[in-house]
Amino acid sequence: MAGLLIHDGRRVGHRKWTVEAIDAGLADGAVLSPFATPRVAEPRFPSGAEMASAVRGAGGEVLFDAMTHAVFLPGANKLDFYDGWELWGSGTPDLGSPAARLDHVERVFSRQRKLGTPPLAPTVQLSSPVDASSRTAVELARVARGMESGTWQSLVGTRAFWSSGTRLDAFIGTLASLRAPVWVLTFANEIVVDHKPDMTDLAAWEGFSRTVHSLSERARVIVAHADFSGMPAVAAGADTVGSGWDRGQRCFDPNTYRLDSDPGIRIPASYVTQGGLMAVMRRDVAEAIERWDPKQGYRLRGGTMPPSDSAQRMHHLGRLRHAVADVSGQGTRRDRVQELRDRYRAAEADFDVLNRALGRTVPPSEKTTWASQPLRVLEAYASAEGL
Amino acid sequence: MVDLRQLTDELESALGVRSLGVLTQGGQKVVFTAEMSGQEVVVKVVFVPQGPQGDLVRARAHREVELLGAVDSPHVVKVLTDAVELSSPVDAIVWVEERLDGEDLRVALGRAWDESAVRSLLTDLGKGLAACHELEVVHRDLSPGNVRKTSSGRFVLMDPGLARHLEKTAITGPYQPGTDGFRSPEHVPGGDCVPASDIFALGILAYCALTCELPVDARQPDYEVTLASVQAPSVRAKRSDVSDELANVVDRCLHLQPARRYLDGGELVLDLESWS
């Protein structure tokens, strides 16, 4: 199993689009979330069981991530669907005692069994590998393994966690000894300002890739909420990335779990994925590229111009999945790294050409965000590993 | 000062041992040779301090002796009795282990070993560790003084962290057991020893056996910092004649990141057997 999983979302067409993407070979399954899918169907929102059945019916893999790490985030209050899953005995999230942890894991596994999804242990978000939360994470993981020996495990960390060097490595050693067959890793953002990946923290992203490398030596690794920012992790050994159509699917955004204080009317900008650049740019930029050189535009996009946002959703998944397959399909880690390195270098060269041809329409900052920073992450990882 | 005669009388009565003779004595511990049911045995005595620290020592002793008693491997010294508490002439925890012939590795590591001997060391101790790790027992002090080579050539793990751990706990409270030079990167203050920590220590023994040197010099002032943050050198740098297979095994044991080592004895043995 490898490729792309679609994270849960609240768009009305979510189930239909997910099934279409799997049917079309553009995605490999879905990750359900108690924040986005209700346990009991609501108007316009299918139940978890209906969603799982639809995805499975299309031949897709289904996971149910309890998202325990999200419910403990400050201000997490988007609980209308979440509460219906009854994941806490007392009704209130609490992991403060062995009995509370056992009860929560038991409830999560029970829901997963009913949905027919693999046992995926809940976890908490970590900012340090040596604090009380990290001990809670280990205890949760041990309880989960004690209940289901083949349980899949989750690990969620902030930049501070992933950049904690040898202390991170020692912590990963403790987790690796649990011998989970599958790891679901999340690079948690504390603030998300736009749809572009922020890979400026070299130490954190290198630590994330290093961890993927370590865990993937014995297990399958899925990088959740990753989109194109998960590509260095794929080079390091992950085989699947989590993505979708909205920001809250493509990256871990704490706002996804908060009620919007002023929902208002928001029309998201229209975007087009440039597969050759491993970038997502505004539609007006994509059209400028098309006008400048249709042949180059076709090559950079990796296909025809998606005529609608609906087509763009599928185009994006297709281009991302293609990139994941190209890199993960290489025989060795060295080859995976080289494949991705070549892609980033080619993207850098293409961004330079676009900047010269189109000026401020494609500013140098786009090259930095989508190609140069990820390449720096890849090179930092590769250099540390001697690849 | 402990009255040894009174102590031996108590030991004979409590454990059913005879012919007690002092083997080693120091700090908070005395080790006797003895006979039990016709076989030669070792009796270990750890003195228990007064107060809450004593309760900690007692609880740990019962737990660890019970765990070790459950380990069944020709490559781990056998614990023959439960932990028994003495209240006179001193408060102490005592138990009996099998007595092995042969010598520990303190002298043997002064000369370079050939490849087949190192492989035997890795295989035997890997099997011993596998038996411990299967029960989630981490040795924590795999050092030359705690490995015995019997007259038949079998390597056996001794004193799996237990006696020394208890002794030190009695003096200093909770601490990281281990022997300088033979610690793993997790054997530092605040660290959490896992089965892969024992694998690192076994890698040190193999490295020493091949090179007569420690991979990380314990005499340097920043030993613990270096241990926890710097990758140990490849054994190839000192012994270019060693086969790729053996060098890879030793280097993997010594990987700085525990997740990149063999995770436990079982995984190590599996790999060793795959290239036999």
XYZ file of C-alpha atoms in Angstrom:
663
model
C 0.000 0.000 0.000
C 1.439 3.333 -0.976
C 0.368 6.666 -2.264
C -2.110 9.187 -1.014
C -4.806 9.229 1.648
C -7.466 11.930 1.744
C -8.001 13.492 5.160
C -11.522 14.078 6.306
C -13.200 17.387 5.611
C -16.509 19.134 6.026
C -17.179 20.088 2.417
C -20.601 18.915 1.371
C -19.148 16.994 -1.570
C -16.432 15.345 0.473
C -17.668 11.760 0.225
C -18.423 12.039 -3.499
C -15.072 13.603 -4.323
C -13.192 11.089 -2.203
C -14.863 8.143 -3.895
C -14.314 9.669 -7.339
C -10.642 10.212 -6.609
C -10.173 6.624 -5.493
C -12.160 5.313 -8.451
C -9.966 7.330 -10.788
C -6.756 6.026 -9.214
C -5.842 9.483 -7.891
C -5.999 8.502 -4.220
C -5.660 5.302 -2.245
C -8.032 5.802 0.642
C -9.241 8.133 3.340
C -8.536 9.045 6.940
C -11.730 9.678 8.868
C -11.778 12.196 11.694
C -14.340 12.579 14.482
C -14.066 16.340 13.967
C -15.242 16.133 10.359
C -17.500 13.103 10.113
C -20.341 12.456 12.569
C -20.879 9.098 14.163
C -24.572 9.336 13.331
C -25.488 10.827 9.957
C -26.495 14.480 9.923
C -28.099 16.394 7.073
C -25.480 16.590 4.283
C -22.959 14.629 6.389
C -22.827 10.837 6.071
C -22.086 8.829 9.197
C -18.651 7.373 9.838
C -19.926 3.921 8.906
C -21.400 5.199 5.613
C -18.206 7.054 4.789
C -16.033 4.034 5.560
C -18.284 1.818 3.491
C -18.190 4.196 0.518
C -14.401 4.440 0.559
C -14.024 0.702 0.980
C -16.520 0.143 -1.814
C -14.271 2.117 -4.138
C -11.373 -0.121 -3.171
C -9.797 2.408 -0.832
C -8.025 1.984 2.496
C -9.883 3.480 5.490
C -8.359 4.766 8.733
C -10.117 6.329 11.668
C -7.805 8.748 13.461
C -9.294 9.688 16.839
C -7.377 13.001 16.644
C -6.855 12.996 20.407
C -3.867 15.262 19.816
C -6.218 17.877 18.356
C -8.839 17.836 21.090
C -6.208 18.869 23.646
C -5.099 21.906 21.615
C -5.787 25.259 23.274
C -9.106 26.573 21.990
C -10.171 23.324 20.335
C -13.941 23.618 20.546
C -15.344 22.398 17.236
C -16.880 19.452 19.008
C -20.328 19.120 17.450
C -19.444 15.891 15.630
C -16.614 14.934 17.963
C -18.729 14.561 21.090
C -21.052 12.144 19.339
C -18.236 9.608 19.039
C -18.155 9.285 22.859
C -14.426 8.716 23.059
C -14.244 9.672 26.754
C -15.886 7.842 29.611
C -16.351 10.948 31.675
C -17.416 12.986 28.671
C -14.417 15.264 29.127
C -11.008 14.603 27.581
C -8.730 13.371 30.357
C -5.575 11.263 30.176
C -4.425 11.959 33.699
C -4.665 8.455 35.105
C -3.981 4.910 33.902
C -7.701 4.158 34.110
C -8.567 7.210 32.000
C -5.965 6.304 29.377
C -7.157 2.714 29.227
C -10.764 3.809 28.893
C -9.958 6.205 26.054
C -7.899 3.690 24.101
C -10.587 1.073 24.595
C -13.243 3.432 23.239
C -11.117 4.428 20.246
C -10.446 0.790 19.380
C -14.119 -0.022 19.779
C -15.113 2.673 17.275
C -12.414 1.511 14.881
C -13.600 -2.086 15.115
C -17.144 -1.032 14.279
C -15.895 0.927 11.278
C -13.739 -2.005 10.179
C -10.590 0.113 10.268
C -7.195 -0.950 11.642
C -6.453 -0.193 15.310
C -4.695 3.182 15.284
C -3.648 4.332 18.736
C -4.489 7.837 19.893
C -1.723 10.162 20.977
C -1.058 13.664 22.243
C 0.793 16.503 20.551
C 4.399 16.768 21.748
C 6.635 19.809 22.096
C 9.446 17.975 23.857
C 10.605 14.368 23.998
C 11.372 14.607 27.724
C 8.337 16.202 29.340
C 5.144 14.940 30.940
C 3.301 14.876 27.611
C 5.948 12.660 26.071
C 5.536 10.220 28.945
C 1.778 10.279 28.375
C 2.347 9.542 24.693
C 4.511 6.531 25.538
C 2.000 5.286 28.092
C -0.858 5.617 25.600
C 1.174 3.766 22.992
C 2.004 0.989 25.453
C -1.594 0.626 26.579
C -2.691 0.440 22.951
C -0.103 -2.195 22.116
C -1.067 -4.095 25.233
C -4.657 -4.222 24.018
C -3.885 -4.925 20.350
C -0.411 -6.288 19.678
C -0.458 -5.212 16.034
C -1.777 -1.744 16.687
C -0.780 1.121 14.429
C 0.764 4.035 16.285
C 0.548 7.801 15.920
C 3.188 10.400 16.649
C 2.479 14.133 16.499
C 5.061 16.801 17.242
C 5.607 20.513 16.909
C 8.704 22.133 15.445
C 10.301 22.198 18.903
C 9.776 18.457 19.218
C 11.167 17.527 15.829
C 14.185 19.786 16.312
C 15.237 18.314 19.651
C 18.149 16.354 18.192
C 19.535 13.404 20.112
C 16.765 13.601 22.712
C 14.295 13.080 19.871
C 16.305 10.091 18.664
C 16.334 8.528 22.133
C 12.577 9.007 22.389
C 12.043 7.429 18.982
C 14.109 4.476 20.201
C 11.619 3.973 23.015
C 8.701 4.116 20.591
C 10.383 1.904 17.993
C 10.703 -0.833 20.595
C 6.889 -1.108 20.457
C 7.316 -2.554 16.951
C 4.210 -1.023 15.447
C 3.643 -2.278 11.891
C 2.504 1.187 10.764
C 3.334 4.680 12.014
C 1.252 7.743 11.273
C 3.424 10.820 11.769
C 2.263 14.423 11.854
C 4.307 17.589 11.670
C 2.091 19.876 13.748
C 1.982 23.565 12.941
C 1.173 25.957 15.735
C 0.202 28.722 13.301
C -0.748 28.453 9.644
C -0.928 31.695 7.678
C -1.585 30.536 4.141
C -1.680 27.486 1.912
C 2.077 27.432 1.374
C 4.254 25.018 3.342
C 6.599 26.619 5.843
C 9.788 24.567 5.762
C 12.125 27.235 7.081
C 12.923 25.377 10.303
C 15.630 23.176 8.891
C 16.424 21.315 12.126
C 12.776 20.404 12.687
C 12.141 19.135 9.173
C 15.447 17.294 9.139
C 14.513 15.683 12.465
C 11.148 14.706 11.009
C 12.820 13.075 7.998
C 15.379 11.356 10.239
C 12.564 9.919 12.329
C 10.717 8.705 9.258
C 13.942 7.019 8.177
C 14.354 5.297 11.566
C 10.787 4.056 11.820
C 10.506 3.020 8.185
C 13.350 0.546 8.615
C 10.845 -1.816 10.221
C 7.413 -0.359 9.533
C 5.269 1.415 7.022
C 5.208 5.178 7.610
C 2.345 7.472 6.635
C 2.937 11.212 6.900
C -0.397 12.764 7.754
C -1.540 16.258 6.755
C 1.507 16.585 4.550
C 0.748 17.248 0.895
C 3.905 18.362 -0.995
C 5.693 19.184 2.265
C 5.768 15.433 2.904
C 8.022 14.732 -0.058
C 11.340 14.791 1.884
C 9.749 12.303 4.276
C 8.833 10.112 1.308
C 12.473 10.223 0.231
C 13.395 9.197 3.782
C 11.158 6.139 3.676
C 7.486 7.092 4.067
C 5.221 5.484 1.485
C 2.042 7.508 1.859
C 1.109 11.143 2.367
C -2.111 12.628 3.670
C -3.718 15.427 1.687
C -7.014 16.715 0.344
C -8.482 19.892 -1.099
C -8.476 22.294 1.816
C -5.754 23.737 4.006
C -6.868 21.708 7.018
C -6.307 18.517 5.049
C -3.012 19.460 3.454
C -1.342 20.601 6.662
C -2.026 20.288 10.368
C -3.747 23.580 11.143
C -5.012 24.102 14.731
C -7.761 26.370 13.412
C -9.406 23.359 11.830
C -10.458 22.287 15.319
C -11.750 25.660 16.474
C -15.098 27.262 15.853
C -14.636 30.237 13.626
C -15.524 33.303 15.673
C -16.670 35.127 12.539
C -17.449 32.649 9.806
C -18.781 35.303 7.383
C -18.718 34.544 3.674
C -15.365 33.430 2.418
C -14.579 32.516 -1.139
C -11.209 30.813 -1.237
C -8.955 31.832 -4.079
C -8.824 29.547 -7.053
C -5.584 27.619 -7.416
C -3.915 25.347 -9.937
C -1.306 22.744 -9.065
C 1.927 22.874 -11.004
C 3.009 19.256 -10.748
C 6.409 19.820 -12.328
C 7.142 22.488 -9.738
C 5.499 20.545 -6.885
C 3.722 23.805 -6.161
C 0.198 25.156 -5.855
C -0.202 28.615 -7.382
C -3.111 30.961 -7.973
C -5.173 30.410 -11.092
C -4.246 33.827 -12.490
C -0.566 32.823 -12.274
C -1.313 29.502 -13.976
C -3.087 31.393 -16.733
C -0.165 33.787 -17.129
C 2.141 30.794 -17.562
C -0.274 29.328 -20.111
C -0.339 32.576 -22.113
C 3.451 32.850 -21.999
C 4.102 29.345 -23.370
C 1.277 26.785 -23.584
C 3.716 23.939 -24.166
C 5.762 24.808 -21.099
C 2.561 25.428 -19.170
C 1.347 21.930 -19.993
C 4.659 20.441 -18.897
C 4.834 22.401 -15.651
C 1.261 21.613 -14.684
C 1.589 17.992 -15.651
C -1.531 18.093 -17.802
C -4.138 20.327 -19.286
C -5.365 23.390 -17.430
C -8.070 22.226 -15.015
C -11.132 24.126 -16.202
C -12.763 24.266 -12.773
C -11.971 23.972 -9.100
C -13.585 20.587 -9.191
C -11.136 19.483 -11.891
C -8.286 21.117 -9.956
C -9.084 18.984 -6.907
C -8.497 15.842 -8.933
C -5.569 17.346 -10.826
C -3.870 18.166 -7.531
C -4.311 14.680 -6.120
C -3.061 13.158 -9.344
C 0.091 15.266 -9.475
C 0.873 14.698 -5.810
C 0.282 10.975 -6.020
C 2.461 10.820 -9.137
C 5.311 12.554 -7.276
C 4.963 10.211 -4.292
C 4.943 7.171 -6.560
C 7.997 8.362 -8.490
C 10.043 8.868 -5.333
C 8.798 5.919 -3.285
C 9.117 3.646 -6.291
C 12.907 3.923 -6.275
C 14.744 0.872 -5.041
C 16.944 2.420 -2.363
C 16.873 5.442 -0.084
C 19.794 6.873 -1.993
C 17.795 6.610 -5.218
C 14.706 8.088 -3.562
C 16.734 11.054 -2.386
C 18.316 11.479 -5.804
C 14.940 11.337 -7.553
C 13.521 14.052 -5.300
C 16.723 16.083 -5.490
C 16.463 16.041 -9.299
C 12.836 17.153 -9.094
C 13.612 20.082 -6.786
C 16.591 21.165 -8.885
C 14.510 21.027 -12.042
C 11.800 23.031 -10.267
C 14.333 25.651 -9.180
C 15.518 26.027 -12.768
C 11.935 26.300 -14.014
C 11.089 28.920 -11.377
C 14.097 30.953 -12.575
C 12.855 30.774 -16.149
C 9.339 31.778 -15.085
C 10.646 34.679 -13.046
C 12.686 35.955 -15.980
C 9.717 35.571 -18.336
C 6.900 36.755 -16.088
C 8.580 38.981 -13.530
C 6.631 39.644 -10.353
C 3.884 37.258 -11.393
C 6.215 34.456 -10.297
C 8.459 36.131 -7.707
C 11.629 34.502 -6.334
C 9.810 33.828 -3.065
C 7.733 31.178 -4.847
C 10.897 29.352 -5.821
C 12.134 29.575 -2.242
C 8.908 28.258 -0.741
C 8.196 25.397 -3.089
C 11.643 24.272 -4.234
C 14.665 25.770 -2.451
C 13.513 25.313 1.147
C 12.336 21.733 0.654
C 15.592 21.024 -1.183
C 17.551 22.386 1.788
C 15.595 20.055 4.060
C 16.302 17.133 1.762
C 20.003 17.970 1.564
C 20.292 18.390 5.342
C 18.745 14.975 5.823
C 20.778 13.394 3.023
C 24.011 14.892 4.274
C 23.433 13.631 7.826
C 22.695 10.173 6.464
C 25.528 10.154 3.970
C 23.138 9.836 1.034
C 30.057 -3.602 60.935
C 28.237 -6.776 60.014
C 28.885 -9.904 62.021
C 29.593 -12.324 59.179
C 29.252 -15.422 61.317
C 25.798 -14.349 62.432
C 24.947 -13.449 58.847
C 25.998 -16.844 57.470
C 23.935 -18.565 60.122
C 20.924 -16.535 59.042
C 21.589 -17.301 55.379
C 21.855 -21.018 56.028
C 18.592 -20.902 57.864
C 16.713 -18.669 55.420
C 17.959 -20.115 52.127
C 18.946 -23.694 52.949
C 22.515 -23.151 51.799
C 25.671 -24.599 53.380
C 29.428 -24.132 53.349
C 29.283 -20.358 52.980
C 32.466 -18.489 52.178
C 32.919 -14.822 51.352
C 33.646 -14.268 47.652
C 33.556 -10.455 47.553
C 32.604 -7.811 50.054
C 32.256 -4.081 49.684
C 29.903 -1.150 49.960
C 26.372 -2.304 50.517
C 26.894 -5.813 49.181
C 28.447 -9.174 50.156
C 28.699 -12.169 47.841
C 29.219 -15.666 49.223
C 30.005 -18.994 47.629
C 27.902 -21.816 48.997
C 26.271 -25.160 48.319
C 22.575 -25.680 47.814
C 21.041 -29.091 47.170
C 24.415 -30.436 46.142
C 25.264 -27.730 43.614
C 27.676 -24.847 43.878
C 25.899 -21.546 44.116
C 26.460 -17.871 44.809
C 24.557 -16.054 47.536
C 24.061 -12.316 47.092
C 23.334 -10.025 49.991
C 22.327 -6.383 49.545
C 21.912 -4.358 52.716
C 18.733 -2.334 53.000
C 18.940 1.198 54.367
C 16.445 2.526 56.879
C 13.496 4.662 55.791
C 11.684 5.131 52.490
C 14.830 4.345 50.505
C 14.748 0.896 52.071
C 11.199 0.332 50.885
C 12.313 1.208 47.370
C 15.179 -1.291 47.531
C 12.891 -4.041 48.832
C 10.237 -3.473 46.205
C 12.794 -3.361 43.409
C 14.543 -6.489 44.650
C 11.390 -8.558 44.744
C 10.350 -7.374 41.298
C 13.704 -7.861 39.616
C 14.591 -11.185 41.207
C 11.179 -12.467 40.180
C 11.730 -11.257 36.618
C 15.176 -12.788 36.399
C 13.927 -16.013 37.887
C 11.602 -16.227 34.895
C 14.446 -15.836 32.370
C 15.400 -19.229 31.024
C 18.530 -19.238 28.901
C 21.895 -20.986 29.043
C 23.356 -17.536 28.398
C 21.910 -15.832 31.478
C 22.968 -16.756 34.983
C 20.124 -18.575 36.694
C 18.452 -17.118 39.753
C 17.595 -20.072 41.962
C 15.491 -18.547 44.717
C 13.123 -15.679 45.272
C 14.386 -12.553 47.001
C 14.249 -13.200 50.720
C 14.256 -10.483 53.373
C 16.499 -10.765 56.425
C 15.832 -8.661 59.479
C 18.776 -9.741 61.604
C 21.627 -9.275 62.098
C 20.981 -6.568 59.506
C 18.159 -5.628 57.171
C 19.081 -7.215 53.866
C 17.698 -8.735 50.699
C 19.279 -12.053 49.761
C 18.950 -14.513 46.922
C 20.809 -17.412 45.322
C 22.250 -17.703 41.819
C 23.982 -20.560 40.048
C 27.775 -20.487 40.277
C 29.598 -20.630 36.974
C 33.172 -21.677 36.326
C 35.466 -19.767 33.966
C 36.369 -16.079 34.049
C 34.769 -12.770 33.354
C 35.989 -10.667 30.418
C 38.059 -8.082 32.268
C 41.339 -9.814 31.436
C 40.328 -11.325 28.118
C 39.547 -7.915 26.608
C 43.181 -6.906 26.981
C 44.058 -8.690 23.741
C 42.426 -8.600 20.307
C 40.081 -11.471 19.538
C 39.648 -13.211 16.228
C 36.441 -12.863 14.270
C 34.903 -16.203 15.193
C 35.350 -15.542 18.921
C 33.647 -12.160 18.594
C 30.855 -13.738 16.672
C 30.381 -16.301 19.455
C 30.305 -13.473 21.960
C 27.639 -11.639 19.970
C 25.570 -14.745 19.359
C 25.668 -16.058 22.939
C 25.036 -12.735 24.585
C 22.456 -11.875 21.919
C 20.582 -15.031 22.912
C 20.911 -14.142 26.570
C 19.607 -10.652 25.925
C 16.777 -12.051 23.790
C 15.635 -14.124 26.768
C 15.731 -11.032 28.998
C 14.129 -8.705 26.475
C 11.316 -11.140 25.796
C 10.283 -10.532 29.399
C 10.971 -6.805 29.052
C 13.978 -7.068 31.346
C 16.739 -4.618 30.400
C 20.175 -5.636 31.714
C 21.490 -2.058 32.046
C 25.037 -3.011 32.991
C 26.509 -5.164 30.259
C 30.203 -4.727 31.063
C 33.264 -7.050 31.112
C 32.797 -7.837 34.797
C 29.259 -8.990 34.134
C 30.005 -11.452 31.346
C 31.546 -14.810 32.092
C 33.161 -17.182 29.632
C 32.781 -20.680 31.013
C 35.371 -23.430 30.621
C 33.240 -24.884 27.819
C 33.454 -21.597 25.878
C 29.904 -20.445 26.574
C 29.340 -16.724 27.249
C 26.878 -15.984 30.040
C 25.324 -12.728 31.235
C 25.860 -12.170 34.935
C 24.240 -9.865 37.453
C 21.769 -8.262 35.062
C 21.967 -4.822 36.558
C 20.399 -6.123 39.670
C 22.853 -6.314 42.538
C 24.733 -3.210 41.548
C 21.543 -1.341 40.866
C 20.155 -2.269 44.247
C 23.398 -1.439 45.976
C 23.603 1.992 44.383
C 19.929 2.638 44.958
C 20.509 1.933 48.608
C 23.174 4.619 48.722
C 22.052 7.250 46.280
C 18.415 6.684 45.429
C 17.183 6.175 41.866
C 20.059 6.412 39.440
C 21.281 5.082 36.112
C 23.087 1.790 36.601
C 25.995 0.909 34.366
C 29.753 1.031 34.096
C 31.596 3.982 32.601
C 32.903 3.089 29.169
C 30.123 0.534 28.726
C 27.132 2.826 28.936
C 24.735 3.504 26.071
C 23.627 6.977 24.923
C 20.438 6.379 26.938
C 22.481 5.658 30.094
C 22.764 9.332 30.948
C 20.906 11.264 33.627
C 17.264 11.546 32.606
C 17.705 8.854 29.973
C 15.367 5.917 29.507
C 17.102 2.569 28.989
C 15.428 0.284 26.461
C 16.444 -3.125 25.113
C 18.406 -1.365 22.358
C 20.548 0.167 25.134
C 21.790 -3.331 25.992
C 22.513 -3.846 22.303
C 24.741 -0.753 22.333
C 26.622 -2.111 25.352
C 27.075 -5.437 23.586
C 28.440 -3.496 20.616
C 30.987 -1.905 22.951
C 32.097 -5.333 24.175
C 32.472 -6.558 20.587
C 34.349 -3.376 19.611
C 36.691 -3.843 22.596
C 37.218 -7.486 21.766
C 38.260 -6.561 18.238
C 40.335 -3.448 19.017
C 41.256 -3.521 22.743
C 39.846 0.015 22.890
C 36.588 1.641 23.933
C 34.627 3.307 21.115
C 33.894 6.276 23.412
C 36.640 7.084 25.889
C 35.158 7.190 29.378
C 38.090 9.196 30.757
C 37.279 12.322 28.792
C 35.638 15.027 30.910
C 32.569 15.336 28.689
C 32.079 11.579 28.394
C 28.313 11.586 28.874
C 27.780 14.459 26.430
C 29.918 12.737 23.806
C 28.195 9.434 24.423
C 24.750 10.964 23.941
C 25.531 13.143 20.951
C 28.419 11.782 18.874
C 28.278 8.710 16.678
C 30.835 6.094 17.798
C 33.519 5.360 15.185
C 33.175 2.385 12.887
C 35.108 -0.663 13.991
C 36.507 -0.685 10.453
C 38.686 2.296 11.318
C 40.660 0.094 13.732
C 40.268 -3.356 12.230
C 40.218 -3.253 8.453
C 40.643 -7.038 8.305
C 37.229 -7.725 9.822
C 34.564 -9.047 7.432
C 31.889 -6.662 6.187
C 29.218 -8.754 7.881
C 30.772 -8.532 11.327
C 31.726 -4.871 10.958
C 28.158 -4.050 9.919
C 26.751 -5.884 12.935
C 29.076 -4.135 15.390
C 28.505 -0.734 13.781
C 24.754 -1.232 13.856
C 24.901 -2.159 17.544
C 26.796 1.070 18.145
C 24.460 3.354 16.211
C 23.800 6.563 18.123
C 20.077 6.331 17.449
C 18.481 3.414 19.311
C 15.873 2.934 16.585
C 18.673 2.287 14.070
C 20.252 -0.468 16.181
C 18.904 -3.956 16.597
C 15.915 -3.274 18.792
C 16.582 -6.255 21.018
C 18.563 -9.454 21.374
C 16.136 -11.428 19.254
C 16.595 -9.168 16.251
C 20.378 -9.330 16.604
C 20.420 -13.124 16.761
C 18.139 -13.340 13.744
C 20.576 -11.231 11.739
C 23.607 -13.196 12.925
C 21.930 -16.440 11.957
C 20.995 -15.090 8.540
C 24.641 -14.833 7.477
C 25.852 -18.047 9.022
